[in-house]
Tab-separated table of N, CA and C in Angstrom:
chain	number	residue	atom	x	y	z
Q	137	UNK	N	207.279	77.835	-21.683
Q	137	UNK	CA	207.988	78.489	-22.656
Q	137	UNK	C	209.194	77.770	-22.979
Q	138	UNK	N	209.338	77.544	-24.336
Q	138	UNK	CA	210.563	76.697	-24.596
Q	138	UNK	C	211.327	77.659	-25.720
Q	139	UNK	N	212.683	77.612	-25.357
Q	139	UNK	CA	213.435	78.509	-26.224
Q	139	UNK	C	214.463	77.685	-27.166
Q	140	UNK	N	214.729	78.110	-28.447
Q	140	UNK	CA	215.699	77.407	-29.238
Q	140	UNK	C	216.721	78.456	-29.678
Q	141	UNK	N	218.095	78.127	-29.642
Q	141	UNK	CA	219.152	79.146	-30.170
Q	141	UNK	C	219.713	78.400	-31.237
Q	142	UNK	N	219.778	78.913	-32.177
Q	142	UNK	CA	220.577	78.259	-33.477
Q	142	UNK	C	221.813	79.454	-33.975
Q	143	UNK	N	222.844	78.633	-33.915
Q	143	UNK	CA	224.214	79.343	-34.334
Q	143	UNK	C	224.637	78.701	-35.743
Q	144	UNK	N	224.879	79.675	-36.701
Q	144	UNK	CA	225.425	79.010	-38.063
Q	144	UNK	C	226.833	79.107	-37.949
Q	145	UNK	N	227.517	78.609	-39.063
Q	145	UNK	CA	228.851	78.622	-38.976
Q	145	UNK	C	229.562	79.673	-38.963
Q	146	UNK	N	228.999	80.917	-39.430
Q	146	UNK	CA	229.682	82.181	-39.172
Q	146	UNK	C	229.573	82.823	-37.838
Q	147	UNK	N	228.923	82.014	-36.908
Q	147	UNK	CA	228.672	82.584	-35.543
Q	147	UNK	C	227.574	83.285	-35.445
Q	148	UNK	N	226.678	83.695	-36.271
Q	148	UNK	CA	225.518	84.501	-36.262
Q	148	UNK	C	224.573	83.362	-35.412
Q	149	UNK	N	223.483	84.190	-34.489
Q	149	UNK	CA	222.837	83.455	-33.607
Q	149	UNK	C	221.374	83.960	-33.819
Q	150	UNK	N	220.419	83.057	-33.632
Q	150	UNK	CA	218.839	83.400	-33.919
Q	150	UNK	C	218.280	82.689	-32.587
Q	151	UNK	N	217.360	83.467	-32.311
Q	151	UNK	CA	216.772	82.992	-31.007
Q	151	UNK	C	215.065	82.795	-31.235
Q	152	UNK	N	214.538	81.880	-30.942
Q	152	UNK	CA	213.265	81.716	-30.910
Q	152	UNK	C	212.550	81.032	-29.924
Q	153	UNK	N	211.199	81.201	-29.609
Q	153	UNK	CA	210.629	80.584	-28.780
Q	153	UNK	C	209.162	80.018	-29.035
Q	154	UNK	N	208.572	79.016	-28.375
Q	154	UNK	CA	207.244	78.785	-28.226
Q	154	UNK	C	206.651	78.430	-27.198
Q	155	UNK	N	205.444	78.766	-26.907
Q	155	UNK	CA	204.528	78.576	-25.928
Q	155	UNK	C	203.598	77.403	-26.117
Q	156	UNK	N	203.633	76.503	-24.929
Q	156	UNK	CA	202.900	75.445	-25.261
Q	156	UNK	C	201.877	75.484	-24.034
Q	157	UNK	N	200.680	75.826	-24.417
Q	157	UNK	CA	199.539	75.674	-23.228
Q	157	UNK	C	199.023	74.533	-23.073
Q	158	UNK	N	198.890	73.908	-21.935
Q	158	UNK	CA	198.333	72.799	-21.543
Q	158	UNK	C	196.901	72.918	-20.880
Q	159	UNK	N	196.037	72.574	-21.505
Q	159	UNK	CA	194.527	72.758	-21.213
Q	159	UNK	C	193.944	71.528	-20.539
Q	160	UNK	N	193.193	71.866	-19.685
Q	160	UNK	CA	192.414	70.815	-19.055
Q	160	UNK	C	191.519	69.904	-19.851
Q	161	UNK	N	191.612	68.675	-19.585
Q	161	UNK	CA	190.601	67.785	-20.095
Q	161	UNK	C	189.164	67.766	-19.385
Q	162	UNK	N	187.980	67.633	-19.930
Q	162	UNK	CA	186.808	67.548	-19.048
Q	162	UNK	C	186.815	66.309	-18.244
Q	163	UNK	N	186.357	66.205	-16.917
Q	163	UNK	CA	186.206	65.204	-16.318
Q	163	UNK	C	184.719	64.775	-16.471
Q	164	UNK	N	184.710	63.720	-17.064
Q	164	UNK	CA	183.145	63.102	-17.682
Q	164	UNK	C	182.686	62.465	-16.542
Q	165	UNK	N	181.111	62.743	-16.550
Q	165	UNK	CA	180.455	61.665	-15.543
Q	165	UNK	C	179.109	62.075	-15.941
Q	166	UNK	N	178.087	61.120	-15.638
Q	166	UNK	CA	177.016	61.425	-15.855
Q	166	UNK	C	175.910	60.437	-15.079
Q	167	UNK	N	174.617	60.889	-14.897
Q	167	UNK	CA	173.727	60.137	-13.993
Q	167	UNK	C	172.603	59.557	-14.852
Q	168	UNK	N	172.010	58.477	-14.352
Q	168	UNK	CA	170.912	57.962	-15.011
Q	168	UNK	C	169.690	57.603	-14.213
Q	169	UNK	N	168.490	57.950	-14.846
Q	169	UNK	CA	167.207	57.561	-14.186
Q	169	UNK	C	166.258	56.959	-14.835
Q	170	UNK	N	165.141	56.526	-14.394
Q	170	UNK	CA	164.099	55.679	-15.205
Q	170	UNK	C	164.378	54.691	-15.926
Q	171	UNK	N	164.845	53.551	-15.154
Q	171	UNK	CA	165.289	52.541	-16.022
Q	171	UNK	C	164.486	51.317	-15.971
Q	172	UNK	N	163.173	51.443	-16.381
Q	172	UNK	CA	162.104	50.498	-16.167
Q	172	UNK	C	161.762	50.367	-17.855
Q	173	UNK	N	161.577	49.180	-18.241
Q	173	UNK	CA	161.127	48.741	-19.718
Q	173	UNK	C	159.895	49.765	-19.828
Q	174	UNK	N	159.923	50.168	-21.278
Q	174	UNK	CA	158.843	51.084	-21.646
Q	174	UNK	C	158.989	52.519	-21.283
Q	175	UNK	N	159.958	52.856	-20.381
Q	175	UNK	CA	159.853	54.211	-19.856
Q	175	UNK	C	161.107	55.050	-20.670
Q	176	UNK	N	161.085	56.012	-20.576
Q	176	UNK	CA	162.331	56.920	-21.181
Q	176	UNK	C	163.477	56.944	-20.120
Q	177	UNK	N	164.564	56.710	-20.450
Q	177	UNK	CA	165.719	56.646	-19.689
Q	177	UNK	C	166.354	57.887	-19.701
Q	178	UNK	N	166.567	58.674	-18.562
Q	178	UNK	CA	167.036	60.146	-18.716
Q	178	UNK	C	168.666	59.921	-18.251
Q	179	UNK	N	169.181	60.619	-19.150
Q	179	UNK	CA	170.824	60.808	-18.958
Q	179	UNK	C	171.089	62.188	-18.920
Q	180	UNK	N	171.443	62.475	-17.522
Q	180	UNK	CA	172.148	64.011	-17.152
Q	180	UNK	C	173.677	63.992	-17.183
Q	181	UNK	N	174.209	65.007	-17.870
Q	181	UNK	CA	175.586	65.108	-18.139
Q	181	UNK	C	176.021	65.677	-16.630
Q	182	UNK	N	177.094	65.360	-16.084
Q	182	UNK	CA	177.639	65.734	-14.756
Q	182	UNK	C	179.159	66.280	-14.968
Q	183	UNK	N	179.469	66.304	-16.211
Q	183	UNK	CA	180.798	66.658	-16.588
Q	183	UNK	C	181.330	68.022	-15.941
Q	184	UNK	N	182.699	68.091	-15.484
Q	184	UNK	CA	183.429	69.311	-15.089
Q	184	UNK	C	184.462	69.487	-15.971
Q	185	UNK	N	185.007	70.774	-15.898
Q	185	UNK	CA	186.139	71.236	-16.573
Q	185	UNK	C	186.652	72.386	-15.782
Q	186	UNK	N	187.973	72.204	-15.144
Q	186	UNK	CA	188.381	73.396	-14.648
Q	186	UNK	C	188.611	74.739	-15.125
Q	187	UNK	N	188.937	74.680	-16.461
Q	187	UNK	CA	188.670	76.230	-16.888
Q	187	UNK	C	188.253	75.863	-18.306
Q	188	UNK	N	187.520	76.913	-19.031
Q	188	UNK	CA	186.982	76.633	-20.333
Q	188	UNK	C	185.525	76.067	-20.260
Q	189	UNK	N	184.961	75.854	-21.290
Q	189	UNK	CA	183.757	75.338	-21.310
Q	189	UNK	C	183.706	74.236	-22.219
Q	190	UNK	N	182.490	73.536	-22.249
Q	190	UNK	CA	182.154	72.396	-22.870
Q	190	UNK	C	181.657	72.673	-24.367
Q	191	UNK	N	182.256	72.003	-25.433
Q	191	UNK	CA	181.737	72.488	-26.651
Q	191	UNK	C	180.665	71.502	-27.262
Q	192	UNK	N	180.933	70.177	-26.623
Q	192	UNK	CA	180.170	69.115	-27.527
Q	192	UNK	C	179.923	67.922	-26.856
Q	193	UNK	N	178.667	67.250	-26.768
Q	193	UNK	CA	178.464	65.813	-26.113
Q	193	UNK	C	178.127	65.154	-27.207
Q	194	UNK	N	178.560	63.568	-27.064
Q	194	UNK	CA	178.125	62.753	-28.007
Q	194	UNK	C	177.718	61.323	-27.022
Q	195	UNK	N	176.683	61.024	-27.213
Q	195	UNK	CA	176.033	59.761	-26.467
Q	195	UNK	C	175.785	58.581	-27.306
Q	196	UNK	N	176.453	57.314	-26.936
Q	196	UNK	CA	176.136	56.273	-27.434
Q	196	UNK	C	175.274	55.365	-26.519
Q	197	UNK	N	174.083	55.175	-26.740
Q	197	UNK	CA	173.078	54.415	-25.611
Q	197	UNK	C	173.332	52.918	-25.810
Q	198	UNK	N	174.512	52.303	-26.530
Q	198	UNK	CA	174.778	51.056	-26.095
Q	198	UNK	C	174.042	50.019	-26.922
Q	199	UNK	N	173.042	50.199	-27.461
Q	199	UNK	CA	172.169	49.270	-28.112
Q	199	UNK	C	172.181	49.296	-29.608
Q	200	UNK	N	173.434	49.876	-30.193
Q	200	UNK	CA	173.426	49.883	-31.721
Q	200	UNK	C	172.624	50.822	-32.278
Q	201	UNK	N	171.741	51.357	-31.720
Q	201	UNK	CA	170.953	52.157	-32.606
Q	201	UNK	C	170.969	53.854	-32.078
Q	202	UNK	N	170.740	53.938	-30.631
Q	202	UNK	CA	170.491	55.293	-30.129
Q	202	UNK	C	171.809	55.996	-29.703
Q	203	UNK	N	171.612	57.295	-30.352
Q	203	UNK	CA	172.782	58.359	-30.128
Q	203	UNK	C	172.012	59.638	-29.781
Q	204	UNK	N	172.791	60.503	-29.278
Q	204	UNK	CA	172.267	62.001	-29.076
Q	204	UNK	C	173.656	62.843	-29.049
Q	205	UNK	N	173.403	64.038	-29.373
Q	205	UNK	CA	174.404	65.129	-29.313
Q	205	UNK	C	173.700	66.402	-28.197
Q	206	UNK	N	172.891	65.835	-27.518
Q	206	UNK	CA	172.457	66.939	-26.531
Q	206	UNK	C	173.110	66.747	-25.153
Q	207	UNK	N	173.234	67.678	-24.253
Q	207	UNK	CA	173.857	67.494	-22.917
Q	207	UNK	C	173.188	66.750	-22.090
Q	208	UNK	N	171.812	66.675	-22.068
Q	208	UNK	CA	170.793	65.848	-21.465
Q	208	UNK	C	170.106	65.193	-22.266
Q	209	UNK	N	169.972	64.048	-22.307
Q	209	UNK	CA	169.331	63.106	-23.516
Q	209	UNK	C	168.435	62.418	-22.755
Q	210	UNK	N	167.578	61.895	-23.411
Q	210	UNK	CA	166.336	60.753	-23.037
Q	210	UNK	C	166.325	59.746	-23.964
Q	211	UNK	N	166.129	58.560	-23.748
Q	211	UNK	CA	166.269	57.355	-24.774
Q	211	UNK	C	165.305	56.241	-24.245
Q	212	UNK	N	164.393	55.675	-25.175
Q	212	UNK	CA	163.643	54.558	-24.909
Q	212	UNK	C	164.379	53.358	-25.588
Q	213	UNK	N	164.535	52.320	-24.658
Q	213	UNK	CA	165.101	51.120	-25.020
Q	213	UNK	C	163.959	50.266	-25.539
Q	214	UNK	N	164.318	49.590	-26.565
Q	214	UNK	CA	163.124	48.570	-26.958
Q	214	UNK	C	162.978	47.334	-26.135
Q	215	UNK	N	164.130	46.967	-25.316
Q	215	UNK	CA	164.248	45.756	-24.605
Q	215	UNK	C	164.861	45.735	-23.352
Q	216	UNK	N	164.390	45.445	-22.241
Q	216	UNK	CA	165.096	44.979	-20.942
Q	216	UNK	C	166.636	44.612	-21.308
Q	217	UNK	N	167.507	44.979	-20.363
Q	217	UNK	CA	168.761	44.205	-20.334
Q	217	UNK	C	169.865	45.349	-20.111
Q	218	UNK	N	170.974	44.674	-20.131
Q	218	UNK	CA	172.237	45.841	-19.662
Q	218	UNK	C	172.896	46.354	-20.688
Q	219	UNK	N	173.102	47.546	-20.748
Q	219	UNK	CA	173.594	48.253	-21.960
Q	219	UNK	C	174.880	49.049	-21.503
Q	220	UNK	N	176.070	49.264	-22.413
Q	220	UNK	CA	177.131	50.056	-22.248
Q	220	UNK	C	177.058	51.382	-23.004
Q	221	UNK	N	176.553	52.380	-22.001
Q	221	UNK	CA	176.329	53.663	-22.546
Q	221	UNK	C	177.618	54.493	-22.266
Q	222	UNK	N	177.991	55.133	-23.603
Q	222	UNK	CA	179.234	55.862	-23.587
Q	222	UNK	C	178.875	57.538	-23.914
Q	223	UNK	N	179.761	58.331	-23.128
Q	223	UNK	CA	179.505	59.626	-23.240
Q	223	UNK	C	180.797	60.340	-23.601
Q	224	UNK	N	181.080	60.971	-24.724
Q	224	UNK	CA	182.184	61.537	-25.194
Q	224	UNK	C	181.982	63.174	-25.043
Q	225	UNK	N	182.858	63.802	-24.332
Q	225	UNK	CA	182.734	65.278	-24.200
Q	225	UNK	C	184.111	65.811	-24.962
Q	226	UNK	N	183.765	66.838	-25.471
Q	226	UNK	CA	184.905	67.911	-26.147
Q	226	UNK	C	184.830	69.137	-25.597
Q	227	UNK	N	185.955	69.577	-25.083
Q	227	UNK	CA	185.931	71.187	-24.830
Q	227	UNK	C	186.308	72.148	-25.780
Q	228	UNK	N	185.988	73.340	-25.617
Q	228	UNK	CA	186.142	74.451	-26.310
Q	228	UNK	C	187.378	74.335	-27.106
Q	229	UNK	N	188.622	73.908	-26.180
Q	229	UNK	CA	189.865	74.057	-26.670
Q	229	UNK	C	190.342	72.614	-27.280
Q	230	UNK	N	189.409	71.831	-27.429
Q	230	UNK	CA	189.478	70.481	-28.418
Q	230	UNK	C	189.944	69.349	-27.455
Q	231	UNK	N	190.096	69.597	-26.270
Q	231	UNK	CA	190.419	68.398	-25.377
Q	231	UNK	C	189.134	67.280	-24.986
Q	232	UNK	N	189.611	66.152	-25.199
Q	232	UNK	CA	188.509	65.163	-25.273
Q	232	UNK	C	188.425	64.199	-24.292
Q	233	UNK	N	187.469	63.628	-23.804
Q	233	UNK	CA	187.508	62.557	-22.740
Q	233	UNK	C	186.160	61.835	-22.942
Q	234	UNK	N	186.015	60.684	-22.184
Q	234	UNK	CA	184.811	59.814	-22.331
Q	234	UNK	C	184.820	58.920	-21.342
Q	235	UNK	N	183.519	58.540	-20.870
Q	235	UNK	CA	183.367	57.376	-19.782
Q	235	UNK	C	182.221	56.559	-20.436
Q	236	UNK	N	182.335	55.301	-20.221
Q	236	UNK	CA	181.462	54.453	-20.379
Q	236	UNK	C	180.885	53.731	-18.972
Q	237	UNK	N	179.504	53.534	-18.950
Q	237	UNK	CA	178.889	53.073	-17.812
Q	237	UNK	C	177.771	52.262	-18.114
Q	238	UNK	N	177.746	50.891	-17.474
Q	238	UNK	CA	176.758	49.964	-17.840
Q	238	UNK	C	175.535	50.398	-17.157
Q	239	UNK	N	174.498	50.278	-18.004
Q	239	UNK	CA	172.931	50.742	-17.515
Q	239	UNK	C	172.083	49.733	-17.659
Q	240	UNK	N	171.267	49.271	-16.583
Q	240	UNK	CA	170.519	48.118	-16.697
Q	240	UNK	C	168.924	48.646	-16.695
Q	241	UNK	N	168.345	48.377	-17.842
Q	241	UNK	CA	167.007	48.250	-17.924
Q	241	UNK	C	166.126	47.432	-17.449
Q	242	UNK	N	165.331	47.606	-16.477
Q	242	UNK	CA	164.551	46.554	-15.642
Q	242	UNK	C	163.302	46.165	-16.306
Q	243	UNK	N	163.146	44.894	-16.372
Q	243	UNK	CA	161.627	44.319	-17.164
Q	243	UNK	C	160.705	44.849	-16.040
Q	244	UNK	N	159.552	44.836	-16.607
Q	244	UNK	CA	158.149	45.327	-15.629
Q	244	UNK	C	158.108	43.959	-14.808
Q	245	UNK	N	157.654	44.226	-13.722
Q	245	UNK	CA	157.173	43.007	-12.903
Q	245	UNK	C	155.727	42.236	-13.555
Q	246	UNK	N	155.830	41.064	-13.436
Q	246	UNK	CA	154.687	40.472	-13.864
Q	246	UNK	C	153.386	40.784	-12.662
Q	247	UNK	N	152.274	40.850	-13.414
Q	247	UNK	CA	151.134	41.134	-12.546
Q	247	UNK	C	150.261	39.996	-13.027
Q	248	UNK	N	149.522	39.435	-12.100
Q	248	UNK	CA	148.525	38.400	-12.240
Q	248	UNK	C	147.225	38.800	-11.257
Q	249	UNK	N	146.258	39.471	-11.468
Q	249	UNK	CA	144.944	39.700	-10.907
Q	249	UNK	C	144.256	38.276	-10.691
Q	250	UNK	N	144.273	37.439	-11.152
Q	250	UNK	CA	143.751	36.153	-11.318
Q	250	UNK	C	142.709	36.099	-12.475
Q	251	UNK	N	141.952	35.094	-12.692
Q	251	UNK	CA	140.953	35.009	-13.716
Q	251	UNK	C	139.516	35.449	-13.116
Q	252	UNK	N	138.628	35.906	-14.022
Q	252	UNK	CA	137.343	36.363	-13.884
Q	252	UNK	C	136.484	35.167	-13.057
Q	253	UNK	N	135.961	35.579	-12.061
Q	253	UNK	CA	135.204	34.541	-11.163
Q	253	UNK	C	133.768	34.831	-10.954
Q	254	UNK	N	132.927	34.081	-10.587
Q	254	UNK	CA	131.557	34.042	-10.460
Q	254	UNK	C	131.447	33.424	-8.874
Q	255	UNK	N	130.678	34.181	-8.089
Q	255	UNK	CA	130.390	33.764	-6.793
Q	255	UNK	C	129.146	34.052	-6.309
Q	256	UNK	N	128.684	33.567	-5.439
Q	256	UNK	CA	127.288	33.882	-4.816
Q	256	UNK	C	127.248	35.092	-3.611
Q	257	UNK	N	126.178	35.866	-3.510
Q	257	UNK	CA	126.109	36.692	-2.619
Q	257	UNK	C	126.486	36.046	-1.055
Q	258	UNK	N	127.223	36.965	-0.449
Q	258	UNK	CA	127.846	36.544	0.955
Q	258	UNK	C	128.875	35.598	0.809
Q	259	UNK	N	129.425	35.063	-0.374
Q	259	UNK	CA	130.478	34.378	-0.505
Q	259	UNK	C	131.742	35.125	-0.816
Q	260	UNK	N	133.165	34.430	-0.447
Q	260	UNK	CA	134.169	35.483	-0.694
Q	260	UNK	C	135.223	34.461	-1.669
Q	261	UNK	N	136.125	35.122	-2.040
Q	261	UNK	CA	137.321	34.504	-2.760
Q	261	UNK	C	138.671	35.347	-2.316
Q	262	UNK	N	139.785	34.583	-2.728
Q	262	UNK	CA	140.900	35.134	-2.609
Q	262	UNK	C	141.368	35.730	-4.499
Q	263	UNK	N	141.740	36.849	-4.385
Q	263	UNK	CA	142.309	37.486	-5.888
Q	263	UNK	C	143.659	37.094	-6.142
Q	264	UNK	N	144.059	37.380	-7.210
Q	264	UNK	CA	145.327	37.152	-7.466
Q	264	UNK	C	145.786	35.719	-7.893
Q	265	UNK	N	146.766	35.731	-8.975
Q	265	UNK	CA	147.432	34.486	-9.377
Q	265	UNK	C	148.465	33.942	-8.246
Q	266	UNK	N	149.274	33.047	-8.763
Q	266	UNK	CA	150.205	32.540	-7.992
Q	266	UNK	C	151.526	32.327	-8.742
Q	267	UNK	N	152.467	33.118	-8.460
Q	267	UNK	CA	152.481	34.271	-7.767
Q	267	UNK	C	152.244	35.496	-8.592
Q	268	UNK	N	151.783	36.563	-7.751
Q	268	UNK	CA	151.485	37.826	-8.688
Q	268	UNK	C	152.565	38.813	-9.007
Q	269	UNK	N	153.863	38.401	-8.064
Q	269	UNK	CA	154.813	39.307	-8.308
Q	269	UNK	C	156.040	38.902	-7.841
Q	270	UNK	N	157.078	39.276	-8.083
Q	270	UNK	CA	158.581	39.029	-7.554
Q	270	UNK	C	158.638	39.307	-6.025
Q	271	UNK	N	159.457	38.640	-5.217
Q	271	UNK	CA	159.769	38.658	-4.071
Q	271	UNK	C	160.136	40.343	-3.815
Q	272	UNK	N	159.573	40.660	-2.602
Q	272	UNK	CA	159.847	42.114	-2.301
Q	272	UNK	C	158.851	43.328	-3.053
Q	273	UNK	N	158.094	42.766	-3.839
Q	273	UNK	CA	157.119	43.602	-4.638
Q	273	UNK	C	156.074	44.188	-3.760
Q	274	UNK	N	155.463	45.613	-4.136
Q	274	UNK	CA	154.641	46.137	-3.431
Q	274	UNK	C	153.302	46.042	-4.176
Q	275	UNK	N	152.163	45.638	-3.648
Q	275	UNK	CA	150.704	45.321	-4.337
Q	275	UNK	C	150.043	46.629	-4.079
Q	276	UNK	N	149.138	46.703	-4.787
Q	276	UNK	CA	148.242	47.943	-4.645
Q	276	UNK	C	146.678	47.571	-5.453
Q	277	UNK	N	145.856	46.995	-4.893
Q	277	UNK	CA	144.547	46.751	-5.254
Q	277	UNK	C	143.737	47.966	-5.163
Q	278	UNK	N	142.602	47.951	-6.201
Q	278	UNK	CA	141.568	49.056	-6.228
Q	278	UNK	C	140.601	48.590	-6.939
Q	279	UNK	N	139.495	48.961	-6.701
Q	279	UNK	CA	139.067	49.695	-5.206
Q	279	UNK	C	139.112	48.830	-4.197
Q	280	UNK	N	139.283	49.591	-2.833
Q	280	UNK	CA	139.467	48.846	-1.742
Q	280	UNK	C	138.139	48.352	-1.117
Q	281	UNK	N	137.126	48.570	-2.024
Q	281	UNK	CA	135.630	48.215	-1.331
Q	281	UNK	C	135.856	46.434	-1.391
Q	282	UNK	N	135.353	46.134	-0.118
Q	282	UNK	CA	135.142	44.560	0.126
Q	282	UNK	C	136.425	43.648	0.185
Q	283	UNK	N	137.687	44.527	0.143
Q	283	UNK	CA	138.939	43.705	0.355
Q	283	UNK	C	139.543	43.763	1.550
Q	284	UNK	N	139.965	42.370	1.700
Q	284	UNK	CA	140.660	42.274	3.173
Q	284	UNK	C	141.892	43.242	3.452
Q	285	UNK	N	142.682	43.581	2.292
Q	285	UNK	CA	144.043	44.081	2.578
Q	285	UNK	C	144.210	44.450	0.922
Q	286	UNK	N	144.422	45.915	0.579
Q	286	UNK	CA	144.807	46.068	-0.580
Q	286	UNK	C	146.437	46.001	-0.857
Q	287	UNK	N	147.143	45.722	0.030
Q	287	UNK	CA	148.920	45.643	-0.287
Q	287	UNK	C	149.171	44.308	-0.102
Q	288	UNK	N	148.275	43.382	-0.148
Q	288	UNK	CA	148.951	41.980	-0.302
Q	288	UNK	C	148.883	41.382	-1.604
Q	289	UNK	N	149.532	40.391	-1.981
Q	289	UNK	CA	149.342	39.637	-3.325
Q	289	UNK	C	148.166	39.098	-3.619
Q	290	UNK	N	147.489	38.501	-2.465
Q	290	UNK	CA	146.360	37.905	-2.658
Q	290	UNK	C	145.266	38.046	-1.639
Q	291	UNK	N	144.508	39.375	-1.681
Q	291	UNK	CA	143.712	39.751	-0.673
Q	291	UNK	C	142.143	38.869	-0.976
Q	292	UNK	N	141.625	38.800	0.251
Q	292	UNK	CA	140.501	38.225	0.228
Q	292	UNK	C	139.202	39.123	-0.109
Q	293	UNK	N	138.561	39.063	-1.059
Q	293	UNK	CA	137.317	39.689	-1.682
Q	293	UNK	C	135.929	39.002	-1.423
Q	294	UNK	N	134.953	40.107	-0.810
Q	294	UNK	CA	133.721	39.769	-0.297
Q	294	UNK	C	132.831	40.731	-1.147
Q	295	UNK	N	132.605	41.042	-2.080
Q	295	UNK	CA	131.826	41.748	-3.019
Q	295	UNK	C	130.352	41.867	-2.719
Q	296	UNK	N	129.579	42.818	-2.595
Q	296	UNK	CA	128.424	42.947	-2.413
Q	296	UNK	C	127.333	42.744	-3.741
Q	297	UNK	N	128.374	43.114	-4.907
Q	297	UNK	CA	127.816	43.198	-6.312
Q	297	UNK	C	128.912	42.991	-7.124
Q	298	UNK	N	128.535	42.989	-8.552
Q	298	UNK	CA	129.684	42.707	-9.462
Q	298	UNK	C	130.561	44.058	-9.420
Q	299	UNK	N	131.739	43.624	-9.486
Q	299	UNK	CA	133.093	44.629	-9.635
Q	299	UNK	C	134.257	44.137	-10.126
Q	300	UNK	N	135.005	45.112	-10.725
Q	300	UNK	CA	136.063	44.830	-11.173
Q	300	UNK	C	137.355	45.556	-10.290
Q	301	UNK	N	138.412	44.506	-10.021
Q	301	UNK	CA	139.371	44.965	-9.107
Q	301	UNK	C	140.533	44.810	-10.131
Q	302	UNK	N	141.478	46.015	-9.938
Q	302	UNK	CA	142.647	46.225	-10.775
Q	302	UNK	C	143.858	46.249	-9.486
Q	303	UNK	N	144.975	45.531	-10.289
Q	303	UNK	CA	146.154	45.485	-9.467
Q	303	UNK	C	147.358	46.186	-10.239
Q	304	UNK	N	148.113	46.768	-9.259
Q	304	UNK	CA	149.463	47.374	-9.788
Q	304	UNK	C	150.618	46.789	-8.856
Q	305	UNK	N	151.567	46.305	-9.381
Q	305	UNK	CA	152.910	45.828	-8.689
Q	305	UNK	C	154.003	46.731	-9.019
Q	306	UNK	N	154.595	47.097	-8.217
Q	306	UNK	CA	155.960	47.813	-7.893
Q	306	UNK	C	156.975	47.026	-7.424
Q	307	UNK	N	158.141	46.675	-8.204
Q	307	UNK	CA	158.952	45.818	-7.804
Q	307	UNK	C	160.336	46.569	-6.997
Q	308	UNK	N	161.241	45.906	-6.571
Q	308	UNK	CA	162.296	46.533	-5.872
Q	308	UNK	C	162.936	47.624	-6.592
Q	309	UNK	N	163.001	47.479	-8.109
Q	309	UNK	CA	163.468	48.603	-8.730
Q	309	UNK	C	162.743	49.861	-8.859
Q	310	UNK	N	161.653	50.095	-8.410
Q	310	UNK	CA	160.656	50.932	-8.816
Q	310	UNK	C	159.884	50.818	-10.036
Q	311	UNK	N	159.865	49.603	-10.741
Q	311	UNK	CA	159.100	49.470	-11.903
Q	311	UNK	C	157.566	49.251	-11.725
Q	312	UNK	N	156.782	49.623	-12.220
Q	312	UNK	CA	155.391	49.474	-11.820
Q	312	UNK	C	154.760	48.918	-13.237
Q	313	UNK	N	153.968	47.898	-13.169
Q	313	UNK	CA	153.337	47.111	-13.779
Q	313	UNK	C	151.508	47.345	-13.459
Q	314	UNK	N	150.871	47.634	-14.613
Q	314	UNK	CA	149.294	47.540	-14.108
Q	314	UNK	C	148.635	46.264	-14.750
């Protein structure tokens, strides 16, 4: 509380006061999940404030297009890349703070099951192109019928009849392509 005393030339005085309340600013933070091309990227507000409540959220997803005013938002980027995402939070008392984080949307791993093949009964062949995915990828072939190993890039196949094999590749970022 601040006081001011004013005395005029005749010696008369007046006293007044003003109270200055200092309100806390929000401590802005957010979490991101689902950062693979083609997926919706989820944005979860983790903002805290010592007293009071949050009045509004303003997201800028960093691609020049996407925005949201929801507390928890989802956005689908059109291209892989790194985007500077900004969250601005306003408290009910008008205090504002913001945070910008770089968010990387990862490209999907390349998959290459190989070209269609013709073989004779009792013959075998190796499936998959060269290479079928980036280093550290997890491979999953299906169906497992007549395959030497469903978890390698280039399994040996010895089918007893015509069959279609399908490949999915999961990269080190958890992005899956079929």
